[in-house]
């Protein structure tokens, strides 16, 4: 019985490692390609938006391994913060990138102005999203 359980656990590890390795390769490859897009352009917006939406869908579709108790006030607080952030971004995007009311992209533009920094930014963005979606 114990021996068969150990075999099952060992047999499932390579698959998990393969998924993890595939995710790492995908994130690195996507970051290298997406960082070519000039900052603050429509293509750059799409290179952030498309994987962001994919990660949201991935996270929403999976069932968590364990449940976490939350209070209503915690949920409301996070939804309000997320809603305010989304409204800020949409208004700033529609208004145009104005230094007085910058989008997150405009605020980070000086930091992400060269290619290696943009690659690093994409890796952080996608890794954080994948981590959050897998929780």
JSON list of C-alpha atoms in Angstrom, two decimals:
[
{"chain": "A", "resi": 1, "resn": "UNK", "atom": "CA", "xyz": [0.00, 0.00, 0.00]},
{"chain": "A", "resi": 2, "resn": "UNK", "atom": "CA", "xyz": [2.70, 2.48, 1.00]},
{"chain": "A", "resi": 3, "resn": "UNK", "atom": "CA", "xyz": [4.87, 1.39, -1.91]},
{"chain": "A", "resi": 4, "resn": "UNK", "atom": "CA", "xyz": [2.05, 1.94, -4.43]},
{"chain": "A", "resi": 5, "resn": "UNK", "atom": "CA", "xyz": [1.36, 5.41, -3.01]},
{"chain": "A", "resi": 6, "resn": "UNK", "atom": "CA", "xyz": [5.05, 6.32, -3.35]},
{"chain": "A", "resi": 7, "resn": "UNK", "atom": "CA", "xyz": [5.01, 5.12, -6.96]},
{"chain": "A", "resi": 8, "resn": "UNK", "atom": "CA", "xyz": [1.94, 7.27, -7.70]},
{"chain": "A", "resi": 9, "resn": "UNK", "atom": "CA", "xyz": [3.54, 10.34, -6.13]},
{"chain": "A", "resi": 10, "resn": "UNK", "atom": "CA", "xyz": [6.78, 9.77, -8.03]},
{"chain": "A", "resi": 11, "resn": "UNK", "atom": "CA", "xyz": [4.91, 9.21, -11.29]},
{"chain": "A", "resi": 12, "resn": "UNK", "atom": "CA", "xyz": [3.02, 12.51, -10.93]},
{"chain": "A", "resi": 13, "resn": "UNK", "atom": "CA", "xyz": [6.12, 14.62, -10.23]},
{"chain": "A", "resi": 14, "resn": "UNK", "atom": "CA", "xyz": [7.54, 14.70, -13.77]},
{"chain": "A", "resi": 15, "resn": "UNK", "atom": "CA", "xyz": [4.22, 15.98, -15.12]},
{"chain": "A", "resi": 16, "resn": "UNK", "atom": "CA", "xyz": [4.16, 18.77, -12.55]},
{"chain": "A", "resi": 17, "resn": "UNK", "atom": "CA", "xyz": [7.80, 19.59, -13.30]},
{"chain": "A", "resi": 18, "resn": "UNK", "atom": "CA", "xyz": [7.03, 19.62, -17.03]},
{"chain": "A", "resi": 19, "resn": "UNK", "atom": "CA", "xyz": [4.14, 22.05, -16.51]},
{"chain": "A", "resi": 20, "resn": "UNK", "atom": "CA", "xyz": [6.31, 24.29, -14.37]},
{"chain": "A", "resi": 21, "resn": "UNK", "atom": "CA", "xyz": [9.16, 24.17, -16.90]},
{"chain": "A", "resi": 22, "resn": "UNK", "atom": "CA", "xyz": [6.75, 24.90, -19.75]},
{"chain": "A", "resi": 23, "resn": "UNK", "atom": "CA", "xyz": [5.34, 27.89, -17.86]},
{"chain": "A", "resi": 24, "resn": "UNK", "atom": "CA", "xyz": [8.84, 29.24, -17.16]},
{"chain": "A", "resi": 25, "resn": "UNK", "atom": "CA", "xyz": [9.83, 28.84, -20.82]},
{"chain": "A", "resi": 26, "resn": "UNK", "atom": "CA", "xyz": [6.58, 30.48, -21.98]},
{"chain": "A", "resi": 27, "resn": "UNK", "atom": "CA", "xyz": [7.00, 33.44, -19.62]},
{"chain": "A", "resi": 28, "resn": "UNK", "atom": "CA", "xyz": [10.63, 33.96, -20.64]},
{"chain": "A", "resi": 29, "resn": "UNK", "atom": "CA", "xyz": [9.86, 33.66, -24.35]},
{"chain": "A", "resi": 30, "resn": "UNK", "atom": "CA", "xyz": [6.83, 35.92, -24.18]},
{"chain": "A", "resi": 31, "resn": "UNK", "atom": "CA", "xyz": [8.80, 38.52, -22.21]},
{"chain": "A", "resi": 32, "resn": "UNK", "atom": "CA", "xyz": [11.61, 38.51, -24.78]},
{"chain": "A", "resi": 33, "resn": "UNK", "atom": "CA", "xyz": [9.14, 39.01, -27.65]},
{"chain": "A", "resi": 34, "resn": "UNK", "atom": "CA", "xyz": [6.73, 41.41, -25.95]},
{"chain": "A", "resi": 35, "resn": "UNK", "atom": "CA", "xyz": [9.50, 43.73, -24.77]},
{"chain": "A", "resi": 36, "resn": "UNK", "atom": "CA", "xyz": [10.19, 44.61, -28.42]},
{"chain": "A", "resi": 37, "resn": "UNK", "atom": "CA", "xyz": [6.96, 46.66, -28.48]},
{"chain": "A", "resi": 38, "resn": "UNK", "atom": "CA", "xyz": [7.64, 50.35, -27.94]},
{"chain": "A", "resi": 39, "resn": "UNK", "atom": "CA", "xyz": [6.34, 51.51, -24.55]},
{"chain": "A", "resi": 40, "resn": "UNK", "atom": "CA", "xyz": [3.07, 53.46, -24.38]},
{"chain": "A", "resi": 41, "resn": "UNK", "atom": "CA", "xyz": [1.80, 52.21, -27.75]},
{"chain": "A", "resi": 42, "resn": "UNK", "atom": "CA", "xyz": [-1.24, 50.13, -28.66]},
{"chain": "A", "resi": 43, "resn": "UNK", "atom": "CA", "xyz": [0.86, 46.99, -29.36]},
{"chain": "A", "resi": 44, "resn": "UNK", "atom": "CA", "xyz": [2.48, 47.35, -25.93]},
{"chain": "A", "resi": 45, "resn": "UNK", "atom": "CA", "xyz": [-0.98, 47.65, -24.36]},
{"chain": "A", "resi": 46, "resn": "UNK", "atom": "CA", "xyz": [-2.07, 44.44, -26.07]},
{"chain": "A", "resi": 47, "resn": "UNK", "atom": "CA", "xyz": [1.08, 42.60, -24.98]},
{"chain": "A", "resi": 48, "resn": "UNK", "atom": "CA", "xyz": [0.11, 43.38, -21.38]},
{"chain": "A", "resi": 49, "resn": "UNK", "atom": "CA", "xyz": [-3.66, 42.97, -21.73]},
{"chain": "A", "resi": 50, "resn": "UNK", "atom": "CA", "xyz": [-3.81, 39.62, -23.57]},
{"chain": "A", "resi": 51, "resn": "UNK", "atom": "CA", "xyz": [-1.76, 37.53, -21.10]},
{"chain": "A", "resi": 52, "resn": "UNK", "atom": "CA", "xyz": [-3.35, 39.42, -18.21]},
{"chain": "A", "resi": 53, "resn": "UNK", "atom": "CA", "xyz": [-6.82, 38.35, -19.37]},
{"chain": "A", "resi": 54, "resn": "UNK", "atom": "CA", "xyz": [-5.58, 34.79, -20.01]},
{"chain": "A", "resi": 55, "resn": "UNK", "atom": "CA", "xyz": [-4.21, 34.60, -16.46]},
{"chain": "A", "resi": 56, "resn": "UNK", "atom": "CA", "xyz": [-7.51, 35.91, -15.05]},
{"chain": "A", "resi": 57, "resn": "UNK", "atom": "CA", "xyz": [-9.46, 33.26, -16.98]},
{"chain": "A", "resi": 58, "resn": "UNK", "atom": "CA", "xyz": [-6.99, 30.56, -15.90]},
{"chain": "A", "resi": 59, "resn": "UNK", "atom": "CA", "xyz": [-7.29, 31.59, -12.25]},
{"chain": "A", "resi": 60, "resn": "UNK", "atom": "CA", "xyz": [-11.08, 31.84, -12.37]},
{"chain": "A", "resi": 61, "resn": "UNK", "atom": "CA", "xyz": [-11.51, 28.38, -13.92]},
{"chain": "A", "resi": 62, "resn": "UNK", "atom": "CA", "xyz": [-9.37, 26.39, -11.54]},
{"chain": "A", "resi": 63, "resn": "UNK", "atom": "CA", "xyz": [-10.58, 25.18, -8.17]},
{"chain": "A", "resi": 64, "resn": "UNK", "atom": "CA", "xyz": [-8.39, 25.99, -5.19]},
{"chain": "A", "resi": 65, "resn": "UNK", "atom": "CA", "xyz": [-6.72, 23.13, -3.31]},
{"chain": "A", "resi": 66, "resn": "UNK", "atom": "CA", "xyz": [-7.83, 24.61, -0.01]},
{"chain": "A", "resi": 67, "resn": "UNK", "atom": "CA", "xyz": [-10.37, 27.15, 1.07]},
{"chain": "A", "resi": 68, "resn": "UNK", "atom": "CA", "xyz": [-9.49, 30.32, 2.89]},
{"chain": "A", "resi": 69, "resn": "UNK", "atom": "CA", "xyz": [-11.91, 31.94, 5.29]},
{"chain": "A", "resi": 70, "resn": "UNK", "atom": "CA", "xyz": [-12.56, 35.55, 4.43]},
{"chain": "A", "resi": 71, "resn": "UNK", "atom": "CA", "xyz": [-14.83, 38.14, 5.89]},
{"chain": "A", "resi": 72, "resn": "UNK", "atom": "CA", "xyz": [-17.26, 40.20, 3.91]},
{"chain": "A", "resi": 73, "resn": "UNK", "atom": "CA", "xyz": [-15.36, 43.38, 4.75]},
{"chain": "A", "resi": 74, "resn": "UNK", "atom": "CA", "xyz": [-12.13, 41.91, 3.32]},
{"chain": "A", "resi": 75, "resn": "UNK", "atom": "CA", "xyz": [-13.85, 40.98, 0.06]},
{"chain": "A", "resi": 76, "resn": "UNK", "atom": "CA", "xyz": [-15.54, 44.38, -0.20]},
{"chain": "A", "resi": 77, "resn": "UNK", "atom": "CA", "xyz": [-12.25, 46.17, 0.49]},
{"chain": "A", "resi": 78, "resn": "UNK", "atom": "CA", "xyz": [-10.40, 44.28, -2.26]},
{"chain": "A", "resi": 79, "resn": "UNK", "atom": "CA", "xyz": [-13.23, 44.74, -4.77]},
{"chain": "A", "resi": 80, "resn": "UNK", "atom": "CA", "xyz": [-13.38, 48.47, -4.03]},
{"chain": "A", "resi": 81, "resn": "UNK", "atom": "CA", "xyz": [-9.60, 48.81, -4.46]},
{"chain": "A", "resi": 82, "resn": "UNK", "atom": "CA", "xyz": [-9.67, 46.80, -7.69]},
{"chain": "A", "resi": 83, "resn": "UNK", "atom": "CA", "xyz": [-12.63, 48.82, -8.98]},
{"chain": "A", "resi": 84, "resn": "UNK", "atom": "CA", "xyz": [-10.95, 52.14, -8.17]},
{"chain": "A", "resi": 85, "resn": "UNK", "atom": "CA", "xyz": [-7.76, 51.01, -9.90]},
{"chain": "A", "resi": 86, "resn": "UNK", "atom": "CA", "xyz": [-9.69, 49.91, -13.00]},
{"chain": "A", "resi": 87, "resn": "UNK", "atom": "CA", "xyz": [-11.65, 53.17, -13.14]},
{"chain": "A", "resi": 88, "resn": "UNK", "atom": "CA", "xyz": [-8.43, 55.19, -12.73]},
{"chain": "A", "resi": 89, "resn": "UNK", "atom": "CA", "xyz": [-6.72, 53.25, -15.54]},
{"chain": "A", "resi": 90, "resn": "UNK", "atom": "CA", "xyz": [-9.71, 53.51, -17.90]},
{"chain": "A", "resi": 91, "resn": "UNK", "atom": "CA", "xyz": [-10.19, 57.24, -17.31]},
{"chain": "A", "resi": 92, "resn": "UNK", "atom": "CA", "xyz": [-6.46, 57.93, -17.63]},
{"chain": "A", "resi": 93, "resn": "UNK", "atom": "CA", "xyz": [-6.27, 55.78, -20.78]},
{"chain": "A", "resi": 94, "resn": "UNK", "atom": "CA", "xyz": [-9.27, 57.54, -22.34]},
{"chain": "A", "resi": 95, "resn": "UNK", "atom": "CA", "xyz": [-8.06, 60.98, -21.24]},
{"chain": "A", "resi": 96, "resn": "UNK", "atom": "CA", "xyz": [-4.62, 60.33, -22.69]},
{"chain": "A", "resi": 97, "resn": "UNK", "atom": "CA", "xyz": [-1.34, 59.86, -20.90]},
{"chain": "A", "resi": 98, "resn": "UNK", "atom": "CA", "xyz": [-1.23, 63.05, -18.88]},
{"chain": "A", "resi": 99, "resn": "UNK", "atom": "CA", "xyz": [1.58, 63.54, -16.33]},
{"chain": "A", "resi": 100, "resn": "UNK", "atom": "CA", "xyz": [-0.96, 65.05, -13.92]},
{"chain": "A", "resi": 101, "resn": "UNK", "atom": "CA", "xyz": [-3.14, 61.90, -14.12]},
{"chain": "A", "resi": 102, "resn": "UNK", "atom": "CA", "xyz": [-0.78, 59.12, -15.25]},
{"chain": "A", "resi": 103, "resn": "UNK", "atom": "CA", "xyz": [-1.67, 55.54, -16.01]},
{"chain": "A", "resi": 104, "resn": "UNK", "atom": "CA", "xyz": [0.46, 52.90, -14.35]},
{"chain": "A", "resi": 105, "resn": "UNK", "atom": "CA", "xyz": [2.27, 52.54, -17.68]},
{"chain": "A", "resi": 106, "resn": "UNK", "atom": "CA", "xyz": [3.23, 56.22, -17.76]},
{"chain": "A", "resi": 107, "resn": "UNK", "atom": "CA", "xyz": [4.38, 56.11, -14.14]},
{"chain": "A", "resi": 108, "resn": "UNK", "atom": "CA", "xyz": [6.68, 53.15, -14.87]},
{"chain": "A", "resi": 109, "resn": "UNK", "atom": "CA", "xyz": [7.88, 54.42, -18.27]},
{"chain": "A", "resi": 110, "resn": "UNK", "atom": "CA", "xyz": [11.18, 55.91, -17.00]},
{"chain": "A", "resi": 111, "resn": "UNK", "atom": "CA", "xyz": [12.05, 52.61, -15.31]},
{"chain": "A", "resi": 112, "resn": "UNK", "atom": "CA", "xyz": [11.08, 50.47, -18.31]},
{"chain": "A", "resi": 113, "resn": "UNK", "atom": "CA", "xyz": [12.58, 52.57, -21.09]},
{"chain": "A", "resi": 114, "resn": "UNK", "atom": "CA", "xyz": [15.27, 50.06, -22.14]},
{"chain": "A", "resi": 115, "resn": "UNK", "atom": "CA", "xyz": [14.79, 46.53, -23.49]},
{"chain": "A", "resi": 116, "resn": "UNK", "atom": "CA", "xyz": [16.33, 44.51, -20.60]},
{"chain": "A", "resi": 117, "resn": "UNK", "atom": "CA", "xyz": [14.21, 46.41, -18.07]},
{"chain": "A", "resi": 118, "resn": "UNK", "atom": "CA", "xyz": [11.05, 45.74, -20.12]},
{"chain": "A", "resi": 119, "resn": "UNK", "atom": "CA", "xyz": [11.91, 42.02, -20.33]},
{"chain": "A", "resi": 120, "resn": "UNK", "atom": "CA", "xyz": [12.37, 41.98, -16.55]},
{"chain": "A", "resi": 121, "resn": "UNK", "atom": "CA", "xyz": [9.08, 43.86, -16.12]},
{"chain": "A", "resi": 122, "resn": "UNK", "atom": "CA", "xyz": [7.19, 41.34, -18.26]},
{"chain": "A", "resi": 123, "resn": "UNK", "atom": "CA", "xyz": [8.74, 38.43, -16.37]},
{"chain": "A", "resi": 124, "resn": "UNK", "atom": "CA", "xyz": [7.69, 39.98, -13.04]},
{"chain": "A", "resi": 125, "resn": "UNK", "atom": "CA", "xyz": [4.19, 40.79, -14.39]},
{"chain": "A", "resi": 126, "resn": "UNK", "atom": "CA", "xyz": [3.54, 37.32, -15.80]},
{"chain": "A", "resi": 127, "resn": "UNK", "atom": "CA", "xyz": [5.17, 35.43, -12.91]},
{"chain": "A", "resi": 128, "resn": "UNK", "atom": "CA", "xyz": [3.17, 37.35, -10.34]},
{"chain": "A", "resi": 129, "resn": "UNK", "atom": "CA", "xyz": [-0.02, 36.78, -12.31]},
{"chain": "A", "resi": 130, "resn": "UNK", "atom": "CA", "xyz": [0.68, 33.05, -12.70]},
{"chain": "A", "resi": 131, "resn": "UNK", "atom": "CA", "xyz": [1.47, 32.79, -8.99]},
{"chain": "A", "resi": 132, "resn": "UNK", "atom": "CA", "xyz": [-1.75, 34.60, -8.02]},
{"chain": "A", "resi": 133, "resn": "UNK", "atom": "CA", "xyz": [-3.85, 32.53, -10.43]},
{"chain": "A", "resi": 134, "resn": "UNK", "atom": "CA", "xyz": [-2.44, 29.28, -9.06]},
{"chain": "A", "resi": 135, "resn": "UNK", "atom": "CA", "xyz": [-3.32, 30.11, -5.44]}
]
